[in-house]
Amino acid sequence: MIRNKKINIILITNLILFLSIVILPFNVAAAKKDLSVNLKCPSKIEKGTAIVCDLYANSNGGSFDGIQADIILGKGVKLNSFTPNEKFNGGFNNNRLLYIGEWKSKIKVGSINLTIDKSAKELKVDIVDISSTDISNFTSVKGDNYSFYYEFPSSKALIIVSLLILIPIALIVAIIILIKKKKGGNKNEKK
């Protein structure tokens, strides 16, 4: 009887060990390798000027070979040129970014030179259909779409903002003048 209990314990232990080896790998997901891009543009953007924005590619794991993406520019925005990072070869072809070069984690892909029309109401740059190849297992990795948006203030908005700033200042100055006149009047009455 004791011998049967030992055999049962050994069988149960082996069964648990076997199940943990077979089942657990299916429950443990491989680390997801995300791919994204972003633009860093100047903090001061004006209509009728050219600006340079830096394009970065990011991933949370793996090594990648190049990057591809479509760049869609808003109305009144023109792509003048693209200066690649020295690690990349390639460029734009009909607003399609095609670059080859190995990278990990985060890398500056290059700099985009844009001209903004004087008539533009906004600066909008969409980067879509982002993809790269994970060279550890040669699989294609898709990235999330990215949008950069900056709205230029309208002339009406500037007038309203100016009035909202100037009216309180004018009221404060008027109150200070009245207080000084009143204090000056009280001094004259005492004499």
Coordinates of N, CA and C in Angstrom, one line a residue:
M1 N 0.8 -1.2 0.0 CA 0.0 0.0 0.0 C 0.9 1.3 0.0
I2 N 1.9 1.3 0.8 CA 2.8 2.4 0.9 C 3.5 2.6 -0.5
R3 N 3.8 1.4 -1.1 CA 4.5 1.4 -2.4 C 3.6 2.0 -3.4
N4 N 2.3 1.7 -3.4 CA 1.3 2.3 -4.4 C 1.2 3.8 -4.2
K5 N 1.3 4.3 -2.9 CA 1.2 5.7 -2.7 C 2.4 6.4 -3.3
K6 N 3.6 5.8 -3.1 CA 4.8 6.4 -3.7 C 4.7 6.4 -5.2
I7 N 4.2 5.4 -5.8 CA 4.1 5.3 -7.3 C 3.1 6.4 -7.7
N8 N 1.9 6.5 -7.0 CA 0.9 7.6 -7.3 C 1.5 9.0 -7.2
I9 N 2.3 9.2 -6.2 CA 2.9 10.5 -6.0 C 3.9 10.8 -7.1
I10 N 4.7 9.8 -7.5 CA 5.6 10.0 -8.6 C 4.9 10.2 -9.9
L11 N 3.8 9.5 -10.1 CA 3.0 9.7 -11.4 C 2.4 11.1 -11.4
I12 N 1.8 11.5 -10.3 CA 1.2 12.8 -10.2 C 2.3 13.9 -10.4
T13 N 3.4 13.8 -9.8 CA 4.5 14.7 -10.0 C 5.0 14.8 -11.4
N14 N 5.1 13.6 -12.0 CA 5.5 13.6 -13.4 C 4.5 14.2 -14.3
L15 N 3.2 13.9 -14.0 CA 2.1 14.5 -14.8 C 2.1 16.0 -14.7
I16 N 2.3 16.6 -13.5 CA 2.3 18.0 -13.3 C 3.5 18.6 -14.0
L17 N 4.7 17.9 -13.9 CA 5.9 18.4 -14.6 C 5.6 18.4 -16.1
F18 N 5.1 17.3 -16.7 CA 4.8 17.2 -18.1 C 3.8 18.3 -18.6
L19 N 2.8 18.5 -17.8 CA 1.8 19.5 -18.2 C 2.4 20.9 -18.1
S20 N 3.2 21.2 -17.2 CA 3.8 22.5 -17.1 C 4.8 22.8 -18.2
I21 N 5.4 21.7 -18.7 CA 6.4 21.9 -19.8 C 5.6 22.0 -21.1
V22 N 4.5 21.3 -21.3 CA 3.7 21.4 -22.5 C 2.8 22.6 -22.6
I23 N 2.1 22.9 -21.5 CA 1.1 23.9 -21.5 C 1.6 25.3 -21.3
L24 N 2.5 25.5 -20.4 CA 3.0 26.9 -20.1 C 3.6 27.6 -21.3
P25 N 4.4 27.0 -22.2 CA 4.9 27.8 -23.3 C 3.8 28.4 -24.2
F26 N 2.6 27.7 -24.2 CA 1.5 28.3 -25.0 C 0.9 29.4 -24.3
N27 N 0.9 29.5 -23.0 CA 0.3 30.6 -22.3 C 1.2 31.8 -22.1
V28 N 2.5 31.6 -22.3 CA 3.5 32.7 -22.2 C 3.6 33.4 -23.6
A29 N 3.2 34.6 -23.8 CA 3.2 35.2 -25.1 C 4.6 35.8 -25.3
A30 N 5.1 35.8 -26.5 CA 6.3 36.4 -26.8 C 6.2 37.9 -26.7
A31 N 7.3 38.6 -26.4 CA 7.3 40.0 -26.2 C 6.9 40.7 -27.5
K32 N 6.0 41.6 -27.4 CA 5.5 42.3 -28.6 C 6.6 43.4 -29.0
K33 N 6.9 43.4 -30.2 CA 7.8 44.4 -30.7 C 7.1 45.5 -31.4
D34 N 6.9 46.6 -30.7 CA 6.1 47.8 -31.2 C 7.0 48.6 -32.1
L35 N 6.4 49.3 -33.1 CA 7.1 50.2 -34.0 C 6.3 51.5 -34.1
S36 N 7.0 52.6 -33.9 CA 6.3 53.9 -34.0 C 7.3 54.9 -34.5
V37 N 6.7 56.0 -34.9 CA 7.5 57.2 -35.4 C 6.9 58.4 -34.7
N38 N 7.8 59.4 -34.6 CA 7.3 60.7 -34.2 C 8.2 61.8 -34.8
L39 N 7.6 63.0 -34.8 CA 8.3 64.2 -35.3 C 8.5 65.2 -34.2
K40 N 9.7 65.8 -34.2 CA 10.0 66.9 -33.2 C 10.2 68.1 -34.1
C41 N 9.3 69.0 -34.0 CA 9.3 70.3 -34.7 C 9.6 71.4 -33.8
P42 N 10.0 72.6 -34.3 CA 10.3 73.7 -33.5 C 9.1 74.2 -32.7
S43 N 9.3 74.8 -31.5 CA 8.2 75.2 -30.7 C 7.5 76.4 -31.3
K44 N 8.3 77.2 -32.1 CA 7.7 78.4 -32.7 C 7.6 78.1 -34.2
I45 N 6.3 78.1 -34.7 CA 6.1 77.8 -36.1 C 5.3 79.0 -36.7
E46 N 5.7 79.5 -37.8 CA 5.0 80.7 -38.4 C 4.7 80.4 -39.8
K47 N 3.6 81.0 -40.3 CA 3.2 80.8 -41.7 C 4.2 81.5 -42.6
G48 N 4.3 81.0 -43.8 CA 5.2 81.7 -44.8 C 6.7 81.4 -44.5
T49 N 7.0 80.4 -43.7 CA 8.4 80.1 -43.4 C 8.7 78.7 -43.7
A50 N 10.0 78.4 -43.6 CA 10.5 77.0 -43.7 C 10.9 76.5 -42.3
I51 N 10.6 75.3 -42.0 CA 11.0 74.7 -40.7 C 11.6 73.4 -41.0
V52 N 12.4 72.9 -40.0 CA 13.0 71.6 -40.0 C 12.5 70.8 -38.8
C53 N 11.9 69.6 -39.1 CA 11.4 68.7 -38.1 C 12.3 67.4 -38.2
D54 N 12.6 66.9 -37.0 CA 13.4 65.6 -36.9 C 12.4 64.5 -36.8
L55 N 12.7 63.4 -37.6 CA 11.8 62.2 -37.7 C 12.6 61.1 -36.9
Y56 N 11.9 60.6 -35.9 CA 12.4 59.5 -35.1 C 11.6 58.2 -35.3
A57 N 12.3 57.1 -35.2 CA 11.7 55.8 -35.2 C 11.9 55.1 -33.8
N58 N 10.9 54.5 -33.3 CA 11.0 53.9 -31.9 C 10.6 52.4 -32.0
S59 N 11.2 51.6 -31.1 CA 10.7 50.2 -30.9 C 11.0 49.9 -29.5
N60 N 10.2 48.9 -29.0 CA 10.5 48.5 -27.6 C 11.3 47.1 -27.6
G61 N 11.8 46.7 -28.7 CA 12.6 45.5 -28.7 C 13.0 45.1 -30.1
G62 N 14.0 44.3 -30.1 CA 14.5 43.7 -31.4 C 15.4 44.7 -32.2
S63 N 15.9 44.2 -33.3 CA 16.7 44.9 -34.2 C 16.0 45.0 -35.5
F64 N 16.0 46.2 -36.1 CA 15.2 46.4 -37.3 C 16.1 46.7 -38.5
D65 N 15.6 46.4 -39.7 CA 16.3 46.8 -40.9 C 15.5 47.8 -41.6
G66 N 15.9 49.1 -41.6 CA 15.2 50.1 -42.3 C 13.8 50.5 -41.8
I67 N 13.2 51.3 -42.5 CA 11.8 51.7 -42.2 C 11.2 52.2 -43.4
Q68 N 9.9 52.0 -43.5 CA 9.1 52.5 -44.7 C 7.9 53.2 -44.1
A69 N 7.4 54.3 -44.8 CA 6.2 55.0 -44.3 C 5.8 56.0 -45.4
D70 N 4.5 56.3 -45.4 CA 4.0 57.3 -46.3 C 3.8 58.6 -45.5
I71 N 4.3 59.7 -46.1 CA 4.1 61.0 -45.5 C 3.0 61.8 -46.2
I72 N 2.0 62.2 -45.5 CA 0.9 62.9 -46.1 C 0.9 64.3 -45.5
L73 N 1.1 65.3 -46.4 CA 1.2 66.7 -45.9 C -0.2 67.4 -46.1
G74 N -0.5 68.2 -45.1 CA -1.7 69.0 -45.1 C -1.7 70.1 -46.2
K75 N -2.8 70.8 -46.4 CA -2.9 71.8 -47.4 C -2.0 73.0 -47.0
G76 N -1.3 73.4 -48.0 CA -0.4 74.6 -47.8 C 1.0 74.2 -47.2
V77 N 1.3 72.9 -47.1 CA 2.6 72.4 -46.6 C 3.3 71.7 -47.7
K78 N 4.6 72.1 -47.9 CA 5.4 71.5 -49.0 C 6.6 70.8 -48.4
L79 N 7.0 69.6 -48.9 CA 8.2 69.0 -48.5 C 9.3 69.5 -49.4
N80 N 10.3 70.2 -48.8 CA 11.4 70.7 -49.6 C 12.5 69.7 -49.8
S81 N 12.9 69.1 -48.6 CA 14.0 68.1 -48.7 C 14.0 67.2 -47.5
F82 N 14.8 66.2 -47.6 CA 14.9 65.3 -46.4 C 16.4 65.0 -46.3
T83 N 17.0 65.2 -45.1 CA 18.4 64.9 -44.8 C 18.4 63.6 -43.9
P84 N 18.9 62.5 -44.4 CA 18.9 61.3 -43.7 C 20.0 61.3 -42.6
N85 N 19.7 60.5 -41.6 CA 20.8 60.1 -40.6 C 21.8 59.4 -41.3
E86 N 23.1 59.5 -40.9 CA 24.2 58.9 -41.6 C 24.1 57.3 -41.6
K87 N 23.3 56.7 -40.7 CA 23.1 55.3 -40.7 C 22.2 54.7 -41.8
F88 N 21.5 55.6 -42.5 CA 20.5 55.2 -43.4 C 20.9 55.5 -44.8
N89 N 20.4 54.7 -45.8 CA 20.5 55.0 -47.2 C 19.0 55.0 -47.7
G90 N 18.8 55.9 -48.7 CA 17.5 56.0 -49.3 C 16.9 57.4 -49.3
G91 N 15.6 57.5 -49.3 CA 15.0 58.8 -49.3 C 13.5 58.7 -49.6
F92 N 13.0 59.8 -50.1 CA 11.6 59.9 -50.5 C 11.4 59.6 -51.9
N93 N 10.3 58.9 -52.2 CA 9.9 58.7 -53.6 C 8.3 58.9 -53.6
N94 N 7.9 60.0 -54.2 CA 6.4 60.3 -54.2 C 5.8 60.2 -52.8
N95 N 6.5 60.9 -51.9 CA 6.1 61.0 -50.5 C 6.1 59.6 -49.7
R96 N 6.8 58.6 -50.3 CA 7.0 57.3 -49.6 C 8.4 57.3 -49.1
L97 N 8.6 57.2 -47.8 CA 9.9 57.1 -47.2 C 10.4 55.7 -47.3
L98 N 11.6 55.5 -47.9 CA 12.2 54.2 -48.0 C 13.6 54.3 -47.5
Y99 N 13.9 53.6 -46.4 CA 15.2 53.7 -45.8 C 15.7 52.3 -45.4
I100 N 17.0 52.1 -45.7 CA 17.6 50.8 -45.3 C 18.8 51.1 -44.3
G101 N 18.8 50.4 -43.2 CA 19.8 50.6 -42.2 C 19.4 49.9 -40.9
E102 N 20.3 49.2 -40.3 CA 20.0 48.5 -39.0 C 19.9 49.5 -37.9
W103 N 18.9 49.3 -37.0 CA 18.7 50.1 -35.9 C 17.9 49.4 -34.8
K104 N 18.0 49.9 -33.5 CA 17.4 49.3 -32.3 C 16.8 50.5 -31.5
S105 N 15.8 50.2 -30.7 CA 15.3 51.1 -29.7 C 14.7 52.4 -30.3
K106 N 15.6 53.4 -30.4 CA 15.1 54.7 -30.9 C 16.3 55.3 -31.7
I107 N 15.9 55.8 -32.9 CA 16.9 56.4 -33.7 C 16.3 57.6 -34.5
K108 N 17.2 58.5 -34.7 CA 16.8 59.7 -35.6 C 17.0 59.2 -37.0
V109 N 15.8 59.1 -37.8 CA 15.9 58.7 -39.1 C 16.4 59.8 -40.0
G110 N 16.1 61.0 -39.7 CA 16.6 62.2 -40.5 C 15.8 63.4 -40.2
S111 N 16.0 64.5 -41.0 CA 15.3 65.7 -40.8 C 14.5 66.1 -42.1
I112 N 13.3 66.5 -41.8 CA 12.4 66.9 -42.9 C 12.3 68.4 -43.0
N113 N 12.6 69.0 -44.1 CA 12.5 70.5 -44.3 C 11.2 70.8 -45.0
L114 N 10.3 71.5 -44.3 CA 9.0 71.8 -44.8 C 8.8 73.3 -45.0
T115 N 8.1 73.7 -46.0 CA 7.7 75.1 -46.2 C 6.2 75.3 -46.0
I116 N 5.8 76.3 -45.2 CA 4.4 76.5 -44.9 C 3.9 77.7 -45.6
D117 N 2.9 77.6 -46.4 CA 2.3 78.7 -47.1 C 1.8 79.8 -46.2
K118 N 1.8 81.0 -46.7 CA 1.2 82.1 -45.8 C -0.3 81.9 -45.7
S119 N -0.9 81.2 -46.6 CA -2.4 81.0 -46.5 C -2.8 79.8 -45.7
A120 N -1.8 79.0 -45.2 CA -2.1 77.8 -44.5 C -2.8 78.1 -43.1
K121 N -3.8 77.3 -42.8 CA -4.5 77.5 -41.5 C -3.9 76.6 -40.5
E122 N -3.1 75.6 -40.9 CA -2.6 74.6 -40.0 C -1.3 73.9 -40.6
L123 N -0.6 73.3 -39.7 CA 0.5 72.5 -40.2 C 0.2 71.1 -39.8
K124 N -0.1 70.2 -40.8 CA -0.5 68.9 -40.6 C 0.4 67.9 -41.3
V125 N 1.0 67.0 -40.6 CA 1.8 65.9 -41.2 C 1.4 64.6 -40.7
D126 N 0.9 63.7 -41.6 CA 0.5 62.4 -41.2 C 1.5 61.4 -41.7
I127 N 1.9 60.5 -40.8 CA 2.8 59.4 -41.2 C 2.1 58.1 -41.1
V128 N 1.8 57.4 -42.2 CA 1.0 56.2 -42.2 C 1.7 55.1 -42.9
D129 N 1.1 53.9 -42.8 CA 1.6 52.7 -43.4 C 3.0 52.4 -43.0
I130 N 3.3 52.5 -41.7 CA 4.7 52.4 -41.2 C 5.0 50.9 -41.1
S131 N 6.2 50.5 -41.6 CA 6.6 49.1 -41.4 C 8.1 49.0 -41.4
S132 N 8.6 47.9 -40.9 CA 10.0 47.6 -40.9 C 10.1 46.1 -40.8
T133 N 11.4 45.6 -40.9 CA 11.6 44.1 -40.8 C 12.4 43.9 -39.5
D134 N 11.9 43.0 -38.7 CA 12.6 42.5 -37.5 C 13.7 41.5 -38.0
I135 N 15.0 41.9 -37.9 CA 16.0 41.0 -38.4 C 16.3 39.8 -37.5
S136 N 15.8 39.8 -36.3 CA 16.0 38.6 -35.5 C 15.3 37.4 -36.0
N137 N 14.1 37.6 -36.6 CA 13.3 36.5 -37.2 C 12.8 36.8 -38.6
F138 N 13.2 37.9 -39.2 CA 12.8 38.3 -40.5 C 11.3 38.4 -40.7
T139 N 10.7 39.0 -39.8 CA 9.2 39.2 -39.9 C 8.9 40.7 -40.1
S140 N 7.9 40.9 -40.8 CA 7.5 42.3 -41.0 C 6.7 42.8 -39.8
V141 N 7.1 44.0 -39.4 CA 6.4 44.6 -38.2 C 5.7 45.9 -38.7
K142 N 4.5 46.1 -38.3 CA 3.7 47.3 -38.7 C 3.7 48.2 -37.5
G143 N 3.7 49.5 -37.9 CA 3.7 50.6 -36.9 C 2.3 51.3 -36.8
D144 N 2.1 52.0 -35.7 CA 0.9 52.8 -35.6 C 1.0 54.1 -36.4
N145 N -0.1 54.6 -37.0 CA 0.0 55.8 -37.7 C 0.3 57.0 -36.7
Y146 N 0.9 58.0 -37.2 CA 1.3 59.2 -36.4 C 0.8 60.5 -37.1
S147 N 0.3 61.4 -36.3 CA -0.1 62.7 -36.8 C 0.5 63.9 -36.0
F148 N 1.1 64.8 -36.7 CA 1.6 66.1 -36.1 C 0.6 67.2 -36.6
Y149 N 0.1 67.9 -35.6 CA -0.9 69.0 -36.0 C -0.6 70.2 -35.2
Y150 N -0.5 71.3 -35.9 CA -0.4 72.7 -35.3 C -1.3 73.6 -36.0
E151 N -2.2 74.2 -35.2 CA -3.2 75.2 -35.8 C -2.7 76.6 -35.6
F152 N -2.6 77.4 -36.7 CA -2.2 78.8 -36.6 C -3.4 79.6 -36.0
P153 N -3.1 80.5 -35.1 CA -4.2 81.3 -34.6 C -4.7 82.3 -35.7
S154 N -6.0 82.4 -35.8 CA -6.6 83.3 -36.8 C -6.4 84.8 -36.3
S155 N -6.6 85.7 -37.2 CA -6.4 87.1 -36.9 C -7.5 87.5 -35.9
K156 N -8.7 87.0 -36.0 CA -9.8 87.3 -35.1 C -9.4 86.8 -33.7
A157 N -8.9 85.6 -33.6 CA -8.5 85.0 -32.3 C -7.4 85.9 -31.7
L158 N -6.5 86.4 -32.5 CA -5.4 87.3 -31.9 C -6.0 88.5 -31.4
I159 N -7.0 89.1 -32.1 CA -7.6 90.3 -31.6 C -8.3 90.1 -30.3
I160 N -9.1 89.0 -30.2 CA -9.8 88.6 -29.0 C -8.8 88.4 -27.8
V161 N -7.8 87.6 -28.1 CA -6.8 87.4 -27.0 C -6.1 88.7 -26.6
S162 N -5.8 89.6 -27.5 CA -5.2 90.9 -27.2 C -6.2 91.7 -26.3
L163 N -7.5 91.7 -26.7 CA -8.4 92.4 -25.9 C -8.6 91.8 -24.5
L164 N -8.6 90.5 -24.4 CA -8.7 89.9 -23.1 C -7.5 90.2 -22.2
I165 N -6.4 90.4 -22.8 CA -5.2 90.8 -22.0 C -5.2 92.3 -21.7
L166 N -5.5 93.1 -22.7 CA -5.4 94.6 -22.5 C -6.5 95.2 -21.6
I167 N -7.7 94.6 -21.6 CA -8.8 95.2 -20.8 C -8.5 95.1 -19.3
P168 N -8.1 93.9 -18.8 CA -7.8 93.9 -17.4 C -6.7 94.8 -17.0
I169 N -5.7 94.9 -17.9 CA -4.5 95.8 -17.6 C -5.0 97.3 -17.5
A170 N -5.9 97.7 -18.5 CA -6.4 99.0 -18.5 C -7.2 99.3 -17.2
L171 N -8.0 98.3 -16.8 CA -8.8 98.5 -15.6 C -7.9 98.7 -14.3
I172 N -6.9 97.9 -14.3 CA -6.0 98.0 -13.1 C -5.3 99.4 -13.1
V173 N -4.9 99.8 -14.3 CA -4.2 101.2 -14.4 C -5.2 102.2 -14.0
A174 N -6.5 102.2 -14.4 CA -7.5 103.1 -14.1 C -7.8 103.2 -12.6
I175 N -7.8 102.0 -12.0 CA -8.1 101.9 -10.5 C -6.9 102.5 -9.7
I176 N -5.7 102.3 -10.2 CA -4.5 102.8 -9.5 C -4.5 104.4 -9.6
I177 N -4.9 104.9 -10.8 CA -5.0 106.4 -11.0 C -6.0 107.0 -10.1
L178 N -7.2 106.3 -10.0 CA -8.3 106.8 -9.1 C -7.8 106.8 -7.7
I179 N -7.2 105.7 -7.2 CA -6.7 105.6 -5.9 C -5.7 106.7 -5.6
K180 N -4.8 107.0 -6.5 CA -3.8 108.0 -6.3 C -4.4 109.4 -6.2
K181 N -5.4 109.7 -7.1 CA -6.1 110.9 -7.1 C -6.9 111.1 -5.8
K182 N -7.5 110.1 -5.3 CA -8.3 110.1 -4.1 C -7.3 110.4 -2.9
K183 N -6.2 109.8 -2.8 CA -5.2 110.0 -1.8 C -4.7 111.4 -1.9
G184 N -4.4 111.9 -3.1 CA -3.9 113.3 -3.3 C -5.0 114.3 -2.9
G185 N -6.3 114.0 -3.1 CA -7.4 114.9 -2.7 C -7.5 114.9 -1.2
N186 N -7.3 113.8 -0.5 CA -7.4 113.8 0.9 C -6.3 114.6 1.6
K187 N -5.1 114.6 1.0 CA -4.0 115.4 1.5 C -4.3 116.9 1.4
N188 N -4.9 117.3 0.3 CA -5.2 118.7 0.1 C -6.3 119.2 1.1
E189 N -7.2 118.3 1.4 CA -8.3 118.7 2.3 C -7.8 118.9 3.8
K190 N -6.8 118.2 4.2 CA -6.3 118.2 5.5 C -5.5 119.6 5.8
K191 N -5.0 120.2 4.7 CA -4.2 121.4 4.8 C -5.1 122.5 5.1

